[in-house]
mmCIF file of C-alpha atoms in Angstrom:
data_model
loop_
_atom_site.group_PDB
_atom_site.id
_atom_site.type_symbol
_atom_site.label_atom_id
_atom_site.label_comp_id
_atom_site.label_asym_id
_atom_site.label_seq_id
_atom_site.Cartn_x
_atom_site.Cartn_y
_atom_site.Cartn_z
ATOM 1 C CA MET N 1 -11.385 6.854 19.775
ATOM 2 C CA ARG N 2 -10.652 4.094 17.773
ATOM 3 C CA ALA N 3 -8.705 5.592 14.902
ATOM 4 C CA VAL N 4 -7.594 9.175 13.267
ATOM 5 C CA VAL N 5 -7.336 8.685 9.241
ATOM 6 C CA LEU N 6 -5.637 10.824 7.168
ATOM 7 C CA LEU N 7 -7.016 11.051 3.443
ATOM 8 C CA PHE N 8 -4.544 13.375 0.818
ATOM 9 C CA ARG N 9 -5.729 14.824 -2.804
ATOM 10 C CA LYS N 10 -4.015 17.131 -5.125
ATOM 11 C CA ARG N 11 -5.879 20.595 -5.070
ATOM 12 C CA THR N 12 -7.023 20.382 -8.781
ATOM 13 C CA ILE N 13 -9.635 17.458 -8.420
ATOM 14 C CA THR N 14 -9.358 14.903 -11.197
ATOM 15 C CA ASP N 15 -11.483 11.777 -9.671
ATOM 16 C CA SER N 16 -12.944 12.756 -6.441
ATOM 17 C CA GLU N 17 -11.541 9.010 -5.246
ATOM 18 C CA GLU N 18 -8.020 9.469 -5.825
ATOM 19 C CA TYR N 19 -5.944 9.843 -3.124
ATOM 20 C CA VAL N 20 -2.464 10.579 -3.389
ATOM 21 C CA PHE N 21 0.671 9.563 -0.946
ATOM 22 C CA PRO N 22 2.269 12.789 -0.397
ATOM 23 C CA SER N 23 6.197 10.966 0.001
ATOM 24 C CA ILE N 24 5.482 10.242 4.047
ATOM 25 C CA GLU N 25 8.475 8.443 5.407
ATOM 26 C CA LYS N 26 7.307 8.652 9.116
ATOM 27 C CA VAL N 27 4.981 9.432 10.843
ATOM 28 C CA LYS N 28 5.498 10.231 15.132
ATOM 29 C CA VAL N 29 2.071 10.322 17.082
ATOM 30 C CA THR N 30 1.980 11.936 20.294
ATOM 31 C CA ILE N 31 -0.994 11.503 22.811
ATOM 32 C CA GLU N 32 -1.665 13.213 25.547
ATOM 33 C CA GLY N 33 1.805 15.356 25.528
ATOM 34 C CA LYS N 34 3.525 11.134 25.444
ATOM 35 C CA PRO N 35 5.491 10.792 22.564
ATOM 36 C CA ASN N 36 5.382 7.291 20.984
ATOM 37 C CA ALA N 37 2.249 6.674 22.712
ATOM 38 C CA VAL N 38 1.177 4.256 19.441
ATOM 39 C CA TYR N 39 4.036 3.522 17.689
ATOM 40 C CA SER N 40 7.508 2.991 19.900
ATOM 41 C CA GLN N 41 9.411 3.654 17.283
ATOM 42 C CA GLY N 42 7.240 5.980 15.019
ATOM 43 C CA LEU N 43 4.947 4.762 12.139
ATOM 44 C CA THR N 44 6.828 4.248 8.790
ATOM 45 C CA TYR N 45 6.320 3.933 5.323
ATOM 46 C CA GLU N 46 6.597 0.227 5.148
ATOM 47 C CA ASN N 47 3.654 -0.121 7.672
ATOM 48 C CA PHE N 48 1.224 2.210 6.097
ATOM 49 C CA TYR N 49 -0.307 -0.376 3.910
ATOM 50 C CA ASP N 50 -0.819 -2.963 6.980
ATOM 51 C CA GLU N 51 -2.399 -0.490 9.017
ATOM 52 C CA ALA N 52 -4.785 0.637 6.873
ATOM 53 C CA LYS N 53 -5.608 -2.916 5.583
ATOM 54 C CA ARG N 54 -6.028 -3.669 9.531
ATOM 55 C CA LEU N 55 -9.058 -1.297 10.237
ATOM 56 C CA PHE N 56 -10.659 -1.437 6.763
ATOM 57 C CA GLY N 57 -9.408 -4.819 5.987
ATOM 58 C CA MET N 58 -11.948 -7.574 5.713
ATOM 59 C CA ALA N 59 -11.287 -11.138 8.096
ATOM 60 C CA ASN N 60 -9.367 -12.586 5.691
ATOM 61 C CA ASN N 61 -6.729 -9.849 6.133
ATOM 62 C CA ALA N 62 -7.509 -9.447 2.459
ATOM 63 C CA CYS N 63 -7.904 -5.049 1.805
ATOM 64 C CA ASN N 64 -11.829 -4.854 0.657
ATOM 65 C CA ASP N 65 -11.886 -4.232 -3.218
ATOM 66 C CA ASN N 66 -8.655 -5.969 -3.943
ATOM 67 C CA ILE N 67 -6.421 -3.437 -3.507
ATOM 68 C CA SER N 68 -3.062 -3.689 -3.889
ATOM 69 C CA VAL N 69 0.138 -2.058 -1.939
ATOM 70 C CA ARG N 70 0.904 -0.835 -5.572
ATOM 71 C CA LYS N 71 -2.485 0.687 -5.840
ATOM 72 C CA PHE N 72 -2.781 1.898 -2.456
ATOM 73 C CA TYR N 73 0.668 3.951 -2.649
ATOM 74 C CA LYS N 74 -0.732 5.521 -6.784
ATOM 75 C CA GLU N 75 -4.305 6.013 -5.806
ATOM 76 C CA LYS N 76 -5.645 5.227 -2.549
ATOM 77 C CA PHE N 77 -3.211 6.099 0.134
ATOM 78 C CA ALA N 78 -5.088 6.308 3.404
ATOM 79 C CA LEU N 79 -2.996 7.285 6.732
ATOM 80 C CA VAL N 80 -4.701 5.713 9.300
ATOM 81 C CA ILE N 81 -3.254 5.722 13.094
ATOM 82 C CA ASP N 82 -5.071 2.825 14.836
ATOM 83 C CA LEU N 83 -5.750 3.828 17.949
ATOM 84 C CA ARG N 84 -7.623 0.438 19.406
ATOM 85 C CA ALA N 85 -6.420 -1.853 21.874
ATOM 86 C CA VAL N 86 -7.649 -4.884 19.958
ATOM 87 C CA ASP N 87 -7.597 -5.744 15.915
ATOM 88 C CA ASP N 88 -11.467 -6.761 15.893
ATOM 89 C CA SER N 89 -13.574 -4.284 14.192
ATOM 90 C CA HIS N 90 -16.824 -6.138 16.202
ATOM 91 C CA ILE N 91 -15.477 -5.199 19.654
ATOM 92 C CA VAL N 92 -17.039 -1.888 20.858
ATOM 93 C CA GLY N 93 -14.138 0.594 22.999
ATOM 94 C CA SER N 94 -11.393 -1.096 22.837
ATOM 95 C CA GLY N 95 -10.219 2.391 21.103
ATOM 96 C CA LYS N 96 -8.000 5.142 23.196
ATOM 97 C CA LYS N 97 -9.728 7.531 25.452
ATOM 98 C CA ILE N 98 -8.229 10.794 25.581
ATOM 99 C CA LEU N 99 -8.504 12.123 29.005
ATOM 100 C CA GLY N 100 -6.312 13.867 31.390
ATOM 101 C CA ASP N 101 -4.578 17.369 32.041
ATOM 102 C CA ASN N 102 -2.825 17.203 28.319
ATOM 103 C CA PRO N 103 -5.777 16.161 25.779
ATOM 104 C CA GLY N 104 -4.908 16.087 22.266
ATOM 105 C CA ILE N 105 -3.502 13.723 19.881
ATOM 106 C CA LEU N 106 0.000 15.561 17.836
ATOM 107 C CA LEU N 107 1.035 14.063 14.444
ATOM 108 C CA GLU N 108 4.912 15.180 13.452
ATOM 109 C CA ILE N 109 5.213 14.093 9.755
ATOM 110 C CA GLU N 110 8.123 13.735 8.005
ATOM 111 C CA THR N 111 8.012 13.989 4.063
ATOM 112 C CA ASP N 112 11.024 13.535 1.811
ATOM 113 C CA GLY N 113 10.997 17.297 1.533
ATOM 114 C CA SER N 114 9.502 17.335 -2.115
ATOM 115 C CA SER N 115 6.710 19.704 -2.255
ATOM 116 C CA GLU N 116 3.332 19.816 -4.134
ATOM 117 C CA ASP N 117 -0.052 21.514 -3.588
ATOM 118 C CA ILE N 118 -1.823 18.761 -1.975
ATOM 119 C CA LEU N 119 -5.270 18.854 0.667
ATOM 120 C CA CYS N 120 -5.753 16.706 3.728
ATOM 121 C CA ASN N 121 -8.570 15.369 5.159
ATOM 122 C CA ILE N 122 -8.361 14.836 8.935
ATOM 123 C CA PHE N 123 -11.124 11.892 10.368
ATOM 124 C CA VAL N 124 -11.842 11.306 14.237
ATOM 125 C CA LEU N 125 -13.717 7.638 14.235
ATOM 126 C CA SER N 126 -15.027 6.978 17.191
ATOM 127 C CA ASP N 127 -17.251 3.845 18.535
ATOM 128 C CA GLY N 128 -19.752 3.937 21.242
ATOM 129 C CA LEU N 129 -22.572 1.462 21.682
ATOM 130 C CA ILE N 130 -26.244 2.512 21.474
ATOM 131 C CA ASN N 131 -28.833 0.965 24.263
ATOM 132 C CA ILE N 132 -31.825 0.819 22.984
ATOM 133 C CA SER N 133 -35.257 -1.458 24.885
ATOM 134 C CA GLU N 134 -38.738 -1.004 23.509
ATOM 135 C CA LYS N 135 -38.206 1.931 21.521
ATOM 136 C CA THR N 136 -36.706 4.339 24.559
ATOM 137 C CA LEU N 137 -33.043 5.226 25.177
ATOM 138 C CA GLN N 138 -31.063 3.280 27.560
ATOM 139 C CA GLY N 139 -28.102 4.849 27.354
ATOM 140 C CA ILE N 140 -24.707 5.600 25.582
ATOM 141 C CA SER N 141 -21.789 3.864 26.067
ATOM 142 C CA TYR N 142 -18.181 4.812 24.854
#
């Protein structure tokens, strides 16, 4: 598994590409029953932009579409839980394999307590390598 991406939008859609920041203060990640498996102190507000940029950014560490921090939190917010061991999008299979007796990911999201009618779309990004030789599938690696 490469990453988990959460996009939040208002229930009444005004712009299909507008994603809101739902006042998240901290996110705790538990993988296979192990708390803080990715971020030792949890993922905090100060790190949301950097984590999104790490996954969606370009080689020069700039964000795609020149999204500023302000624009990111105002209308392009994405909560990214990056599970890659290596910060290189060209390496296949550097993500987290979810196996074992207690498989799964638990996200505990702490907000500032304000309530708003928001929908959340959750995407699980995975990668793999497909080997094709002479128009024949030779194998799939994860």
